[in-house]
PDB file of C-alpha atoms in Angstrom:
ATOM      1  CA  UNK A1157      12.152 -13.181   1.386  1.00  0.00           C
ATOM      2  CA  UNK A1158      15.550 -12.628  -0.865  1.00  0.00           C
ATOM      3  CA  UNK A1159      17.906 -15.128   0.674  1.00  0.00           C
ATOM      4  CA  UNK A1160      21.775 -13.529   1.228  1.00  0.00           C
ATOM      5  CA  UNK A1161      22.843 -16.735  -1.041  1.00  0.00           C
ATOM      6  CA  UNK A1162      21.131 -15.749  -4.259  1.00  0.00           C
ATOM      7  CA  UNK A1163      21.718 -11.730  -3.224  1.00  0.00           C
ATOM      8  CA  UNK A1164      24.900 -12.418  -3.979  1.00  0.00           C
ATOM      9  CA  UNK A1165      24.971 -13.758  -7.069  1.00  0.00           C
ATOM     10  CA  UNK A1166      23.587 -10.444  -8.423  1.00  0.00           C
ATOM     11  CA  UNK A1167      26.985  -8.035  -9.132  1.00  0.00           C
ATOM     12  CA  UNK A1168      28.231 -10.827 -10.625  1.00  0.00           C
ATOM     13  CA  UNK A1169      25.662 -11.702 -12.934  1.00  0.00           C
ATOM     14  CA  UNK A1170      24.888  -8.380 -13.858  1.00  0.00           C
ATOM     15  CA  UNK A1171      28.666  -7.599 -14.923  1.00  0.00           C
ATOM     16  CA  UNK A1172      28.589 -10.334 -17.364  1.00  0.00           C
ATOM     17  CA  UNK A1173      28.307  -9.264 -20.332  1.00  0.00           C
ATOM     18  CA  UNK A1174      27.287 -12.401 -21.660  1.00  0.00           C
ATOM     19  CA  UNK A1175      23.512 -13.191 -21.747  1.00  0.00           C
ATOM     20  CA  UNK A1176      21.889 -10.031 -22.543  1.00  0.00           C
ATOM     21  CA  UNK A1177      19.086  -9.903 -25.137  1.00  0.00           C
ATOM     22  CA  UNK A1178      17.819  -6.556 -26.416  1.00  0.00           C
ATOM     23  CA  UNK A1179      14.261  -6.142 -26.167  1.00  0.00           C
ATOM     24  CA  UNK A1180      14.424  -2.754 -26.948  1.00  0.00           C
ATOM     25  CA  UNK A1181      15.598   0.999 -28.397  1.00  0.00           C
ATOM     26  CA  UNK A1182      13.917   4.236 -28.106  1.00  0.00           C
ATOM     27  CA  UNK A1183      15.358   7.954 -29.489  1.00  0.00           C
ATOM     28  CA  UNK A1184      14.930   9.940 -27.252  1.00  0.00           C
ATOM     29  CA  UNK A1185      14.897  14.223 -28.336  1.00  0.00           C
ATOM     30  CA  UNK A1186      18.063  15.580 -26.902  1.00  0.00           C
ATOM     31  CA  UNK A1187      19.566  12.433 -25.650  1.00  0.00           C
ATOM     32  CA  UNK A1188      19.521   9.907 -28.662  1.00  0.00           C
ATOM     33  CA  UNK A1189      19.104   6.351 -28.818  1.00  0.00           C
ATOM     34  CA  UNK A1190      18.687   4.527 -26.075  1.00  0.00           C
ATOM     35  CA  UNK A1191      18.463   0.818 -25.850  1.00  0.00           C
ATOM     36  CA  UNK A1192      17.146  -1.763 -23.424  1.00  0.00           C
ATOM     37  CA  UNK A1193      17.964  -5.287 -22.832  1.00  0.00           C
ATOM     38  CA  UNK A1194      16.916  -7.983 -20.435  1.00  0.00           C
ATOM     39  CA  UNK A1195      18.091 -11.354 -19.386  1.00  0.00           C
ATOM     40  CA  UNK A1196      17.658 -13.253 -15.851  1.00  0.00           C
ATOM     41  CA  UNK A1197      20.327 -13.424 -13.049  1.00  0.00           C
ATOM     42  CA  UNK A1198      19.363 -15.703 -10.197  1.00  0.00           C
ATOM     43  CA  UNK A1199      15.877 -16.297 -11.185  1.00  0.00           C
ATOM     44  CA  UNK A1200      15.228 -12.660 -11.160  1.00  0.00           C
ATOM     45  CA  UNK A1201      14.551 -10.494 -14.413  1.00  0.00           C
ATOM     46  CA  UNK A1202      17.343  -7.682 -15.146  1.00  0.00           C
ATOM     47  CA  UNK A1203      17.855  -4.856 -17.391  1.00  0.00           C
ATOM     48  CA  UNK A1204      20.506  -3.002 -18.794  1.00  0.00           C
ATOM     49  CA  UNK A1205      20.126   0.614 -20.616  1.00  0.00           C
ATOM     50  CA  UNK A1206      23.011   1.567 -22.885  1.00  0.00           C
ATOM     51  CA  UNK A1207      23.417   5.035 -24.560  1.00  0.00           C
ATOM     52  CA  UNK A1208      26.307   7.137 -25.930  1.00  0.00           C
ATOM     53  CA  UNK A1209      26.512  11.063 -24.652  1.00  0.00           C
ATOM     54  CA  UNK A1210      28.827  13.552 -25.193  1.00  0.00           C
ATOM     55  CA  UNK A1211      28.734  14.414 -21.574  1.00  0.00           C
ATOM     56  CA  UNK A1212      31.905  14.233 -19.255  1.00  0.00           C
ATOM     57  CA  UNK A1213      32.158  10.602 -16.732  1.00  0.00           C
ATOM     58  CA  UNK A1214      32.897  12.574 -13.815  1.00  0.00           C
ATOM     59  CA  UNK A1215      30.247  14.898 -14.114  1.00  0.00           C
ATOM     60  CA  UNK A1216      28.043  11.833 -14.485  1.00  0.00           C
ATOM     61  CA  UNK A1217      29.508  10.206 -11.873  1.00  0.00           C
ATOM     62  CA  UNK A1218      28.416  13.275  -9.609  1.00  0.00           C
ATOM     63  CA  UNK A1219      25.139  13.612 -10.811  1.00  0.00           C
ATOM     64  CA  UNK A1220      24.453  10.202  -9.470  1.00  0.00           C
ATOM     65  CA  UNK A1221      26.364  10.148  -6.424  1.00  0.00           C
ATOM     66  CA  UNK A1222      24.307  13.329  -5.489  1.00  0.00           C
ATOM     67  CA  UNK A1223      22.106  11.687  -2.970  1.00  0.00           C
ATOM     68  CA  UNK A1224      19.690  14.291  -2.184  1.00  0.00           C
ATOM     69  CA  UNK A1225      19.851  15.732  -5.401  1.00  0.00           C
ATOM     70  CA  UNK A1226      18.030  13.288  -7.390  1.00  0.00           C
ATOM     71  CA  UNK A1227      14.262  14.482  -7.289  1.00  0.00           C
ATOM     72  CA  UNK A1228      15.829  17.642  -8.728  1.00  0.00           C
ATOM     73  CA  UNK A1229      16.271  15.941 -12.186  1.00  0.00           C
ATOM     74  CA  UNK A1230      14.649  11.939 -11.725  1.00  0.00           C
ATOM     75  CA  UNK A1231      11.314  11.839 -13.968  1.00  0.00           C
ATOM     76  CA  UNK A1232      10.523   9.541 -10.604  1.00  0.00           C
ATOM     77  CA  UNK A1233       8.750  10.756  -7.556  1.00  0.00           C
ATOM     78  CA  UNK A1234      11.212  10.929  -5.122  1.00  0.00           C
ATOM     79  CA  UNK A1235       9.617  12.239  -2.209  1.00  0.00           C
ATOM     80  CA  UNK A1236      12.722  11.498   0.277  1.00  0.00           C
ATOM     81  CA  UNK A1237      16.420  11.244  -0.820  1.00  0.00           C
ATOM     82  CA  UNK A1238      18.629  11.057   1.830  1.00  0.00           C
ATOM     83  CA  UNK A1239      22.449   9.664   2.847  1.00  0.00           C
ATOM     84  CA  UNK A1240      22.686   7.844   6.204  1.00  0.00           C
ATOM     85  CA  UNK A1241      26.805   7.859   6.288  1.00  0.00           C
ATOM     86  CA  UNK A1242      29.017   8.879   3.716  1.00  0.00           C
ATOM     87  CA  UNK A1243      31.691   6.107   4.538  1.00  0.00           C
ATOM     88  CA  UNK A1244      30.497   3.379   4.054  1.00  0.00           C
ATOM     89  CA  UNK A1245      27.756   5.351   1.820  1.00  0.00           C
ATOM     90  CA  UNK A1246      24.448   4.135   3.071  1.00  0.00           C
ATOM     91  CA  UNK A1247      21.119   6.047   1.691  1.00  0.00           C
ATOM     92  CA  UNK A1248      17.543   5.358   1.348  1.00  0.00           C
ATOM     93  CA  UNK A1249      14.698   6.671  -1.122  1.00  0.00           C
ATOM     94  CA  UNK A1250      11.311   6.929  -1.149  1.00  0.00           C
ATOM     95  CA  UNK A1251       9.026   6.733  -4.152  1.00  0.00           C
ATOM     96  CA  UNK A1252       5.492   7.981  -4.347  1.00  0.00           C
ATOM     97  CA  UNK A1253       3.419   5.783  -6.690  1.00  0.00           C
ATOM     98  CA  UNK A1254      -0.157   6.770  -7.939  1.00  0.00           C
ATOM     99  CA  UNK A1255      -3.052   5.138  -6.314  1.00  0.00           C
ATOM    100  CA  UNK A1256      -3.123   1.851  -5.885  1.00  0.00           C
ATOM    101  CA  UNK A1257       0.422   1.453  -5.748  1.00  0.00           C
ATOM    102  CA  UNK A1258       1.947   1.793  -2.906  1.00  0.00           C
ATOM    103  CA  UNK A1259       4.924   3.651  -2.523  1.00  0.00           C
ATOM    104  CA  UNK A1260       8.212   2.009  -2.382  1.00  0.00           C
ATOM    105  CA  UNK A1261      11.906   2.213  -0.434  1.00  0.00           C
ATOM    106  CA  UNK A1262      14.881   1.404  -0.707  1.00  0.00           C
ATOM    107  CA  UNK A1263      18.117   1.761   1.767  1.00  0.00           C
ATOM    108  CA  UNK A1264      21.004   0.884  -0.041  1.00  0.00           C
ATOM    109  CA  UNK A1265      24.552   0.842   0.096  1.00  0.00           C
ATOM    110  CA  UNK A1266      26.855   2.511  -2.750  1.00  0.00           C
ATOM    111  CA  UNK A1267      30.090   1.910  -3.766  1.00  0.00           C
ATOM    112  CA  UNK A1268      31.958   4.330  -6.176  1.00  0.00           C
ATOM    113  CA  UNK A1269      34.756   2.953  -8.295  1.00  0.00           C
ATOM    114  CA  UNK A1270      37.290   3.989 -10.842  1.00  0.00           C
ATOM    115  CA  UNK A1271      39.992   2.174 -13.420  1.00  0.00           C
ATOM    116  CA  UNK A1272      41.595   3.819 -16.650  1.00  0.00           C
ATOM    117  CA  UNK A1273      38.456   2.339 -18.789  1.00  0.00           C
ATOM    118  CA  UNK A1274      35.683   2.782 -16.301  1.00  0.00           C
ATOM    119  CA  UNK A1275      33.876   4.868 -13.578  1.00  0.00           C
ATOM    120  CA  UNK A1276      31.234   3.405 -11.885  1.00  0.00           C
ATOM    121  CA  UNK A1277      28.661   3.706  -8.852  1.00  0.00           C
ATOM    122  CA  UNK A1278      27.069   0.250  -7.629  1.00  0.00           C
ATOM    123  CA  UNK A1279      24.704  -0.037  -5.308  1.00  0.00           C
ATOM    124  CA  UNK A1280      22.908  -3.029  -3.427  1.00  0.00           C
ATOM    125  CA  UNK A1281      20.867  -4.352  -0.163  1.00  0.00           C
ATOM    126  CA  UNK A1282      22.599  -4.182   3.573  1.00  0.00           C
ATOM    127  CA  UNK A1283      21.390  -4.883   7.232  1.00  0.00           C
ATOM    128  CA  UNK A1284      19.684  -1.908   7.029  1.00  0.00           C
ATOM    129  CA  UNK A1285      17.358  -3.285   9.949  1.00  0.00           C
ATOM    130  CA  UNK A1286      20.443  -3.758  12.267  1.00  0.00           C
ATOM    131  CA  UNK A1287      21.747  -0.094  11.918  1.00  0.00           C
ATOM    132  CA  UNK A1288      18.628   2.212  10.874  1.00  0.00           C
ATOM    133  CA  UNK A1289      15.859   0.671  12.816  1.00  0.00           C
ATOM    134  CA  UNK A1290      14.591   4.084  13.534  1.00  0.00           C
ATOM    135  CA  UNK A1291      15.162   5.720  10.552  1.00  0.00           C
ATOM    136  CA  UNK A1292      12.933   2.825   8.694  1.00  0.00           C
ATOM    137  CA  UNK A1293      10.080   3.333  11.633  1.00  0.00           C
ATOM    138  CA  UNK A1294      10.293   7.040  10.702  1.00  0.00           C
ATOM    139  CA  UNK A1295       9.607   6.349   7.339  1.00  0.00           C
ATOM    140  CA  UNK A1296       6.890   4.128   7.378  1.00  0.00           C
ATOM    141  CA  UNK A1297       5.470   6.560   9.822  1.00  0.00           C
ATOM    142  CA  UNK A1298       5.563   9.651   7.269  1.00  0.00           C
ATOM    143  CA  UNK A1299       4.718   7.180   4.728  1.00  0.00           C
ATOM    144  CA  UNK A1300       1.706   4.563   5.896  1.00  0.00           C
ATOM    145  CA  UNK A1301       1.311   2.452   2.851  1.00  0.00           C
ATOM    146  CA  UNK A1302       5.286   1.870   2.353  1.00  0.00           C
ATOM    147  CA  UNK A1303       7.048  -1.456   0.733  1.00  0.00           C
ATOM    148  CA  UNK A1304      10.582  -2.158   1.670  1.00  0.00           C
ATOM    149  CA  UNK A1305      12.009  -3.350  -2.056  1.00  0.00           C
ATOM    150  CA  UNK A1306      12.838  -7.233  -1.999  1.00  0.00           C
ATOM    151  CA  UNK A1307      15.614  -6.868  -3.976  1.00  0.00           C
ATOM    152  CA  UNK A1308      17.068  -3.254  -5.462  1.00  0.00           C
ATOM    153  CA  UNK A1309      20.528  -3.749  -7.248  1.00  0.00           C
ATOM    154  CA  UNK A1310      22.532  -2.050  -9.729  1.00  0.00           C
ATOM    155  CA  UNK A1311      25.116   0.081 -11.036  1.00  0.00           C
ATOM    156  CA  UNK A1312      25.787   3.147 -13.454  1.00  0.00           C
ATOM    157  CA  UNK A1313      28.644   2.563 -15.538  1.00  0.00           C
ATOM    158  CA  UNK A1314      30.687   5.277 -17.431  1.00  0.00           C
ATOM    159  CA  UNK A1315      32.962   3.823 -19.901  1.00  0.00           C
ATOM    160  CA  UNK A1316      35.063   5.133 -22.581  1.00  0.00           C
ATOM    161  CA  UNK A1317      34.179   5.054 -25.997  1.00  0.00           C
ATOM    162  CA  UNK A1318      36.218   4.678 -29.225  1.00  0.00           C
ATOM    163  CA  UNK A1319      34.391   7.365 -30.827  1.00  0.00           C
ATOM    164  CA  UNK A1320      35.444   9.648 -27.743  1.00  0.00           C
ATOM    165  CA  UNK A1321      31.775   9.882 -26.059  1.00  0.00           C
ATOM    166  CA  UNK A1322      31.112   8.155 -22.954  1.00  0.00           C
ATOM    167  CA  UNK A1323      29.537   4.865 -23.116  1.00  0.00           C
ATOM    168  CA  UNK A1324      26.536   4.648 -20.328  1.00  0.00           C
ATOM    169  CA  UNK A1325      25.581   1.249 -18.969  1.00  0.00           C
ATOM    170  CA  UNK A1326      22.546   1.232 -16.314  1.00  0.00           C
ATOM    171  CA  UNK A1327      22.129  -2.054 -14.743  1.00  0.00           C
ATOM    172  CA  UNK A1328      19.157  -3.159 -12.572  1.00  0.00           C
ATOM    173  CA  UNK A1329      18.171  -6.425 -10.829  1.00  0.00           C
ATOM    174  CA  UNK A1330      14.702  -4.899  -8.657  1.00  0.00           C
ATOM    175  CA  UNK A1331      11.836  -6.613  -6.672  1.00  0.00           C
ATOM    176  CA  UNK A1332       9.585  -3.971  -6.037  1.00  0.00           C
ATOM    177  CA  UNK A1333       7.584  -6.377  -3.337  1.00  0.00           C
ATOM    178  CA  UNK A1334       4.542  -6.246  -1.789  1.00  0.00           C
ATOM    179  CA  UNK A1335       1.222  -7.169  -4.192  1.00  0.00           C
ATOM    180  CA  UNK A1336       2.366  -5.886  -7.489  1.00  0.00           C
ATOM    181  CA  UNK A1337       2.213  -9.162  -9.711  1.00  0.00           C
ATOM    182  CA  UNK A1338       6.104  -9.721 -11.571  1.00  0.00           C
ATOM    183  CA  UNK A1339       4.549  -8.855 -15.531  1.00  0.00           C
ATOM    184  CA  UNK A1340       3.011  -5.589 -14.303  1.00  0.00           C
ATOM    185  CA  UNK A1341       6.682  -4.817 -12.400  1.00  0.00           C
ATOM    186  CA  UNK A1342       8.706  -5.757 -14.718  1.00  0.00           C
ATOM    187  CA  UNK A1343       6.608  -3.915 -17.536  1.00  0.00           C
ATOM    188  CA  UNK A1344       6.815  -0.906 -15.513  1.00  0.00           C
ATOM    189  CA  UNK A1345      10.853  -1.335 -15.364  1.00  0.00           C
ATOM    190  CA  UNK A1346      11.291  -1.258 -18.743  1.00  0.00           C
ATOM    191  CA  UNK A1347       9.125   1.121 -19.609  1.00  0.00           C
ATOM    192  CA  UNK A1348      10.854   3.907 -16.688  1.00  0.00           C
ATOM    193  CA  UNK A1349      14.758   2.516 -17.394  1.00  0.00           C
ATOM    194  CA  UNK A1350      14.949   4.977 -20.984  1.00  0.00           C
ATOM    195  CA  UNK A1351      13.746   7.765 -19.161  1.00  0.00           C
ATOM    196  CA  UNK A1352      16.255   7.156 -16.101  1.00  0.00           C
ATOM    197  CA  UNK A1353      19.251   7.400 -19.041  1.00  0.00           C
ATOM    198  CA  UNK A1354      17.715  10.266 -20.272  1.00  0.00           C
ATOM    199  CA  UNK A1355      17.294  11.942 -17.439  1.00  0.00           C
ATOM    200  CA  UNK A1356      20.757  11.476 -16.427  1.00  0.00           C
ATOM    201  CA  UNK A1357      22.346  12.238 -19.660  1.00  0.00           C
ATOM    202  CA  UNK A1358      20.646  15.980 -19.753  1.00  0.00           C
ATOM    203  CA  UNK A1359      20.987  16.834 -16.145  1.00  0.00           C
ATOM    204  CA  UNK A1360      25.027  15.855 -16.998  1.00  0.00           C
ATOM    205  CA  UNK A1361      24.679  18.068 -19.923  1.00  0.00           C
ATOM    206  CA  UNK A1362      22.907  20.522 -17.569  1.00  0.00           C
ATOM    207  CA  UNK A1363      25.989  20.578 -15.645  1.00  0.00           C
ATOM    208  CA  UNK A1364      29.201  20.727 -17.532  1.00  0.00           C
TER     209      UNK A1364
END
């Protein structure tokens, strides 16, 4: 059970960019280098991807808010990608994991952003119980071996670059729940969050 007091501690902890230890950098073919670092917000392990691109913040900024779009161009599984309400913007996913994972969801709510540095989409938990009760039945229905994500927050962040590229900043605080032990999570986590910047960055490319 995440409690609402230590929820909220997250957006605030993850845009402090204080703290953050790189454990990581990977070049990628087409993309570049993409780094990965790691430090703890609220007890819970987070990670932040950085990479530079040539491609364009709004078209970024669409790629991601493009809810039902995502299994187009994710490397993940996304077997269900839908939006709930598009004011507020409330949306859930569904990913298929391989045997004997179980599969995980998330229903989330987004926030898009802008200032003259900056574009950004956040997203975080809601009382999704309270207002898609049947919506979450249905999915655990199509789905029978389902986890509900303990805790699934984050943003992308576009940000302009002195050298005239766009910086990208991908920031995730996730409990993925159920049985999966916290090493084996969080190894998996850092492991995916390259290819999620990568796979961003080219389907922006894709698009401009």
């Amino acid at each position: 059970m995440v409690h609402a007091a230590s929820v909220s501690l997250y957006p605030s902890g993850l845009n402090d960019p204080t703290g953050w230890e790189k454990v990581g950098s990977k070049n990628i073919d087409g993309v570049g280098k993409v780094e990965t670092h790691h430090k703890q917000v609220a007890d819970q392990d987070c990670l932040m991807g950085t990479a530079l691109t040539s491609a364009n913040p709004e078209v970024m900024l669409s790629v991601v808010a493009d809810i039902p779009g995502g299994p187009k161009w994710s490397s993940w599984d996304l077997v269900e990608s839908a939006v709930l309400s598009e004011n507020p913007l409330h949306y859930y996913q569904v990913l298929n994991n391989p045997w004997p994972v179980s599969d995980r969801a998330w229903f989330l709510l987004g926030t898009i952003s802008r200032t003259d540095t900056e574009i950004r989409m956040d997203w975080e938990h809601f009382d999704a119980e309270s207002l898609y009760s049947t919506e979450i039945g249905a999915v655990k229905e199509r789905h029978d071996d389902v986890v509900l994500t303990g805790v699934n927050v984050g943003a992308w962040v576009f940000q302009k670059h002195p050298s005239g590229q766009t910086q990208v900043l991908y920031l995730i605080c996730s409990d993925p729940g159920g049985s999966l032990p916290a090493k084996a999570a969080e190894f998996g986590a850092r492991t995916t969050l390259p290819v999620n910047v990568a796979d961003l960055i080219r389907e922006s490319v894709k698009r401009q």
